[in-house]
Amino acid sequence: MDVVIDMVIGAWETQNKRVTKLLEKLSDEQLMAETAPGRNRGIYLIGHLAAVSDGMLPIMNWGERKYPQYEKLFVKLPDRAEALPSIAEVRAFWRATYETVAAHISKMKKEDWFTRHMLVSPEDFAKEPHRNKLNILVNRANHHSYHLGQLAYLDPRKEE
Amino acid sequence: MDVVIDMVIGAWETQNKRVTKLLEKLSDEQLMAETAPGRNRGIYLIGHLAAVSDGMLPIMNWGERKYPQYEKLFVKLPDRAEALPSIAEVRAFWRATYETVAAHISKMKKEDWFTRHMLVSPEDFAKEPHRNKLNILVNRANHHSYHLGQLAYLDPRKEE
């Protein structure tokens, strides 16, 4: 079972590292641009990914969101609905949530991964044991990847 | 172990269904458009995803590629390097590879998923047991998701 947990954590880390690497490469100006005409800006998508990672804390039973004020701005509201924090703040938000989640992951015991996440009731979990914490990581890695494909369009030289 | 295999197959199927659903929604004309200015066209990305799925056959030891001629067009070459097949052919290519891969997945035994994939040697696999067939599915689901984020830009009403 260890190997499977390592695989899923590895996939999650891969996506996070790709976002971080892209963030390091892109200028503040590039991050303020739309990923495509009329679509979400880079700053919004980075904030969105960070806010979704922050939202993993309650879902994984790791604690409360550390940045509840950003859930509205980057998850509930679309881009341009309200003024966003500065790009420096959004970069820091990404880094902080990444590190917080990584620290929690490193403390998880094997068997913890197969316990229910907090969006599913004990009754439903008994019938649907795949709705566990490891599955959250599988799904969030795919979510990161989805928006990473869009963020890649901010990089003038990146085609894939 | 069953639950983990179900989770990973489920994530793979989710991404495939999302691509299929988007394909059903988009017109041929929309699929011929660029996902963003100067970026890959929809037809290329669909062909790319199908060609990568077709490439799973040898990697998973399920057989040879069924459409080797498309590997060059949709994987080795960038978009616009050569004339692509018609959009009807690319739609059919997507459907066919999706069904082929799904049929192979349905025949896999539990323990098969934890054997090495064909890109790793037996010697390296002994040291790196995570390089197994299930991990290919994890990675390919993320790859689908990445390009799905870009394909979503072809849909005028889809913002996420």
Coordinates of C-alpha atoms in Angstrom, one line a residue:
Chain A
M1 CA 0.0 0.0 0.0
D2 CA 3.0 2.3 0.7
V3 CA 3.8 2.4 -3.0
V4 CA 0.4 3.6 -3.9
I5 CA 0.5 6.4 -1.3
D6 CA 3.9 7.4 -2.6
M7 CA 2.6 7.5 -6.2
V8 CA -0.3 9.7 -5.3
I9 CA 1.7 12.0 -3.2
G10 CA 4.3 12.1 -6.0
A11 CA 1.7 13.1 -8.5
W12 CA 0.4 15.8 -6.2
E13 CA 4.0 17.1 -5.6
T14 CA 4.7 17.1 -9.3
Q15 CA 1.8 19.3 -10.1
N16 CA 2.6 21.7 -7.2
K17 CA 6.2 21.9 -8.4
R18 CA 5.2 22.7 -11.9
V19 CA 3.0 25.6 -10.7
T20 CA 5.8 26.9 -8.5
K21 CA 8.3 26.6 -11.3
L22 CA 6.0 28.5 -13.7
L23 CA 5.4 31.2 -11.0
E24 CA 9.2 31.7 -10.6
K25 CA 9.5 32.1 -14.3
L26 CA 6.6 34.5 -14.9
S27 CA 6.9 38.2 -14.2
D28 CA 4.3 40.1 -12.2
E29 CA 3.2 41.7 -15.5
Q30 CA 2.7 38.3 -17.1
L31 CA 0.7 37.1 -14.2
M32 CA -1.6 40.1 -14.4
A33 CA -2.5 39.1 -18.0
E34 CA -5.4 37.0 -19.1
T35 CA -4.5 33.4 -19.9
A36 CA -6.6 33.8 -23.1
P37 CA -8.9 36.6 -24.3
G38 CA -11.7 37.2 -21.8
R39 CA -10.5 34.3 -19.6
N40 CA -9.2 34.2 -16.1
R41 CA -6.0 36.1 -15.3
G42 CA -2.9 34.4 -14.1
I43 CA -3.2 36.1 -10.7
Y44 CA -6.7 34.8 -10.3
L45 CA -5.8 31.2 -11.2
I46 CA -2.8 31.2 -8.8
G47 CA -5.1 32.5 -6.0
H48 CA -7.7 29.9 -7.0
L49 CA -5.2 27.0 -6.8
A50 CA -3.9 28.3 -3.4
A51 CA -7.5 28.8 -2.1
V52 CA -8.4 25.3 -3.1
S53 CA -5.3 23.9 -1.4
D54 CA -6.2 25.9 1.7
G55 CA -9.6 24.4 1.5
M56 CA -8.0 21.0 1.8
L57 CA -7.3 21.7 5.5
P58 CA -10.9 21.2 6.7
I59 CA -11.6 18.5 4.1
M60 CA -8.6 16.5 5.3
N61 CA -9.4 17.2 8.9
W62 CA -6.1 19.1 9.3
G63 CA -7.7 22.2 10.7
E64 CA -9.5 25.3 9.6
R65 CA -8.7 27.3 6.5
K66 CA -5.8 29.7 7.2
Y67 CA -7.0 32.2 4.6
P68 CA -10.8 32.1 4.8
Q69 CA -11.0 35.6 3.3
Y70 CA -9.5 34.3 0.0
E71 CA -12.2 31.6 -0.5
K72 CA -14.7 34.2 -1.6
L73 CA -12.3 36.1 -3.9
F74 CA -10.7 33.1 -5.6
V75 CA -13.3 30.3 -5.4
K76 CA -16.8 31.7 -4.9
L77 CA -16.4 34.8 -7.1
P78 CA -15.2 34.8 -10.7
D79 CA -12.2 36.9 -11.7
R80 CA -12.7 40.7 -11.9
A81 CA -15.7 40.6 -9.5
E82 CA -13.8 42.3 -6.8
A83 CA -10.3 43.8 -6.5
L84 CA -7.7 41.1 -5.8
P85 CA -4.7 41.4 -3.4
S86 CA -1.4 42.4 -4.9
I87 CA 0.5 39.9 -7.0
A88 CA 3.2 39.7 -4.2
E89 CA 0.5 38.7 -1.8
V90 CA -0.9 36.1 -4.1
R91 CA 2.6 34.7 -4.7
A92 CA 3.0 34.5 -0.9
F93 CA -0.4 32.9 -0.5
W94 CA 0.5 30.2 -2.9
R95 CA 3.9 29.5 -1.2
A96 CA 2.3 29.4 2.3
T97 CA -0.5 27.1 1.4
Y98 CA 1.8 24.8 -0.5
E99 CA 4.1 24.5 2.5
T100 CA 1.2 24.0 5.0
V101 CA -0.3 21.2 2.9
A102 CA 3.1 19.6 2.4
A103 CA 3.8 19.7 6.2
H104 CA 0.4 18.0 6.9
I105 CA 1.1 15.4 4.2
S106 CA 4.4 14.5 5.8
K107 CA 2.8 13.8 9.1
M108 CA 0.1 11.5 7.7
K109 CA 0.3 7.9 8.7
K110 CA -0.4 5.2 6.0
E111 CA -3.8 4.2 7.4
D112 CA -4.9 7.8 7.8
W113 CA -5.1 8.2 4.0
F114 CA -7.8 5.6 3.8
T115 CA -10.1 7.2 6.3
R116 CA -13.0 9.3 5.1
H117 CA -12.6 12.9 4.1
M118 CA -14.9 15.5 5.8
L119 CA -17.2 16.0 2.9
V120 CA -18.6 12.5 3.2
S121 CA -20.7 11.3 6.1
P122 CA -19.6 8.1 8.0
E123 CA -22.8 6.4 6.6
D124 CA -22.0 7.2 3.0
F125 CA -18.3 6.4 3.5
A126 CA -19.3 2.9 4.7
K127 CA -20.8 2.3 1.3
E128 CA -18.3 4.3 -0.7
P129 CA -14.8 3.6 0.8
H130 CA -13.1 5.3 -2.2
R131 CA -14.2 8.6 -0.8
N132 CA -11.1 8.8 1.4
K133 CA -8.4 11.4 2.0
L134 CA -6.0 9.9 -0.6
N135 CA -8.7 10.4 -3.2
I136 CA -8.8 14.1 -2.4
L137 CA -5.2 14.3 -3.3
V138 CA -5.8 12.4 -6.6
N139 CA -8.6 14.9 -7.5
R140 CA -6.7 18.0 -6.4
A141 CA -3.7 17.0 -8.5
N142 CA -5.9 16.8 -11.5
H143 CA -7.5 20.2 -10.7
H144 CA -4.0 21.8 -10.4
S145 CA -3.1 20.2 -13.8
Y146 CA -6.2 21.6 -15.4
H147 CA -5.4 25.1 -14.5
L148 CA -1.7 24.6 -15.1
G149 CA -2.5 24.0 -18.7
Q150 CA -4.2 27.4 -18.8
L151 CA -1.4 29.2 -16.9
A152 CA 1.1 27.8 -19.4
Y153 CA -0.4 30.2 -21.9
L154 CA 1.1 33.1 -20.0
D155 CA 4.5 31.8 -20.9
P156 CA 5.3 33.1 -24.4
R157 CA 7.7 30.3 -25.2
K158 CA 5.8 27.4 -23.7
E159 CA 3.7 25.6 -26.3
E160 CA 2.7 22.3 -24.7
Chain B
M1 CA -5.8 -2.5 -2.5
D2 CA -9.0 -2.7 -4.6
V3 CA -10.2 0.7 -3.4
V4 CA -7.0 2.4 -4.6
I5 CA -7.3 0.8 -8.1
D6 CA -10.9 1.9 -8.3
M7 CA -9.9 5.4 -7.3
V8 CA -7.2 5.7 -9.9
I9 CA -9.4 4.2 -12.7
G10 CA -12.2 6.5 -11.6
A11 CA -10.0 9.5 -11.9
W12 CA -8.8 8.4 -15.4
E13 CA -12.4 7.8 -16.5
T14 CA -13.5 11.1 -15.1
Q15 CA -11.0 13.0 -17.3
N16 CA -11.9 10.9 -20.3
K17 CA -15.6 11.5 -19.9
R18 CA -15.0 15.2 -19.5
V19 CA -13.1 15.3 -22.8
T20 CA -15.8 13.2 -24.5
K21 CA -18.5 15.5 -23.2
L22 CA -16.7 18.6 -24.3
L23 CA -16.2 17.0 -27.8
E24 CA -19.9 16.3 -28.0
K25 CA -20.7 19.9 -27.2
L26 CA -18.2 21.6 -29.5
S27 CA -18.9 22.1 -33.2
D28 CA -16.4 21.1 -35.9
E29 CA -15.8 24.8 -36.4
Q30 CA -15.0 25.4 -32.8
L31 CA -12.6 22.4 -32.7
M32 CA -10.7 23.9 -35.7
A33 CA -10.1 27.1 -33.7
E34 CA -7.0 27.9 -31.6
T35 CA -7.5 27.4 -27.9
A36 CA -5.8 30.8 -27.4
P37 CA -4.0 33.1 -29.9
G38 CA -1.1 31.3 -31.5
R39 CA -1.7 28.1 -29.4
N40 CA -2.6 24.6 -30.3
R41 CA -5.9 24.1 -32.1
G42 CA -8.7 22.0 -30.6
I43 CA -8.3 19.4 -33.3
Y44 CA -4.6 19.0 -32.5
L45 CA -5.1 18.7 -28.8
I46 CA -7.9 16.0 -29.3
G47 CA -5.6 14.1 -31.6
H48 CA -2.7 14.6 -29.1
L49 CA -4.7 13.1 -26.2
A50 CA -5.9 10.2 -28.4
A51 CA -2.4 9.5 -29.6
V52 CA -1.1 9.5 -26.0
S53 CA -3.8 7.1 -25.1
D54 CA -2.9 4.9 -28.1
G55 CA 0.7 5.0 -26.9
M56 CA -0.4 3.5 -23.6
L57 CA -0.9 0.2 -25.4
P58 CA 2.8 -0.7 -25.7
I59 CA 3.7 1.0 -22.4
M60 CA 1.1 -1.1 -20.6
N61 CA 2.1 -4.2 -22.5
W62 CA -1.4 -4.4 -24.1
G63 CA -0.1 -4.6 -27.6
E64 CA 1.2 -2.3 -30.4
R65 CA -0.2 1.2 -31.1
K66 CA -3.3 0.9 -33.3
Y67 CA -2.6 4.3 -35.0
P68 CA 1.1 4.6 -35.3
Q69 CA 0.8 7.1 -38.1
Y70 CA -0.8 9.6 -35.7
E71 CA 2.1 9.5 -33.2
K72 CA 4.1 11.7 -35.6
L73 CA 1.3 14.1 -36.4
F74 CA 0.0 14.6 -32.8
V75 CA 2.9 13.9 -30.6
K76 CA 6.2 14.3 -32.3
L77 CA 5.3 17.3 -34.5
P78 CA 3.7 20.5 -33.2
D79 CA 0.4 21.8 -34.6
R80 CA 0.4 23.2 -38.1
A81 CA 3.6 21.3 -39.1
E82 CA 1.7 19.0 -41.4
A83 CA -1.9 18.7 -42.6
L84 CA -4.1 16.9 -40.1
P85 CA -6.8 14.4 -40.8
S86 CA -10.4 15.6 -41.0
I87 CA -12.1 16.6 -37.8
A88 CA -14.5 13.6 -38.3
E89 CA -11.4 11.3 -38.4
V90 CA -9.9 12.9 -35.2
R91 CA -13.2 12.5 -33.4
A92 CA -13.4 8.9 -34.4
F93 CA -9.7 8.4 -33.4
W94 CA -10.5 9.8 -29.9
R95 CA -13.5 7.5 -29.5
A96 CA -11.7 4.4 -30.8
T97 CA -8.6 4.8 -28.5
Y98 CA -10.8 5.6 -25.5
E99 CA -12.8 2.4 -26.1
T100 CA -9.7 0.3 -26.7
V101 CA -8.0 1.5 -23.5
A102 CA -11.2 1.0 -21.5
A103 CA -11.5 -2.5 -22.7
H104 CA -7.9 -3.3 -21.7
I105 CA -8.5 -1.7 -18.3
S106 CA -11.5 -3.8 -17.7
K107 CA -9.5 -7.0 -18.2
M108 CA -6.7 -6.1 -15.9
K109 CA -6.3 -8.1 -12.7
K110 CA -5.5 -6.3 -9.5
E111 CA -2.0 -7.6 -9.3
D112 CA -1.2 -6.6 -12.9
W113 CA -1.5 -2.9 -12.0
F114 CA 1.6 -3.2 -9.7
T115 CA 3.8 -4.8 -12.3
R116 CA 6.3 -2.6 -14.2
H117 CA 5.4 -0.6 -17.2
M118 CA 7.4 -1.1 -20.4
L119 CA 9.4 2.2 -20.2
V120 CA 11.2 0.9 -17.1
S121 CA 13.7 -2.0 -17.0
P122 CA 13.3 -4.8 -14.6
E123 CA 16.5 -3.7 -12.8
D124 CA 15.2 -0.1 -12.3
F125 CA 11.8 -1.3 -11.4
A126 CA 13.3 -3.4 -8.6
K127 CA 14.6 -0.2 -7.1
E128 CA 11.6 2.0 -8.0
P129 CA 8.4 -0.1 -7.6
H130 CA 6.2 3.0 -8.0
R131 CA 7.0 2.9 -11.7
N132 CA 4.2 0.5 -12.3
K133 CA 1.2 0.4 -14.7
L134 CA -1.2 2.0 -12.2
N135 CA 1.1 5.0 -12.1
I136 CA 0.9 5.4 -15.8
L137 CA -2.9 5.8 -15.4
V138 CA -2.3 8.4 -12.6
N139 CA 0.0 10.4 -14.9
R140 CA -2.1 10.1 -18.0
A141 CA -5.2 11.4 -16.1
N142 CA -3.2 14.5 -15.1
H143 CA -2.0 14.9 -18.7
H144 CA -5.6 14.7 -20.0
S145 CA -6.7 17.3 -17.3
Y146 CA -3.9 19.7 -18.4
H147 CA -5.1 19.8 -22.0
L148 CA -8.7 19.8 -20.9
G149 CA -8.1 23.1 -19.2
Q150 CA -7.0 24.4 -22.6
L151 CA -9.7 22.8 -24.6
A152 CA -12.3 24.4 -22.3
Y153 CA -11.3 27.7 -23.8
L154 CA -13.0 26.6 -27.0
D155 CA -16.3 26.7 -25.3
P156 CA -17.6 30.3 -25.3
R157 CA -19.6 29.8 -22.1
K158 CA -17.2 27.8 -20.1
E159 CA -15.2 30.0 -17.8
E160 CA -13.7 27.5 -15.2

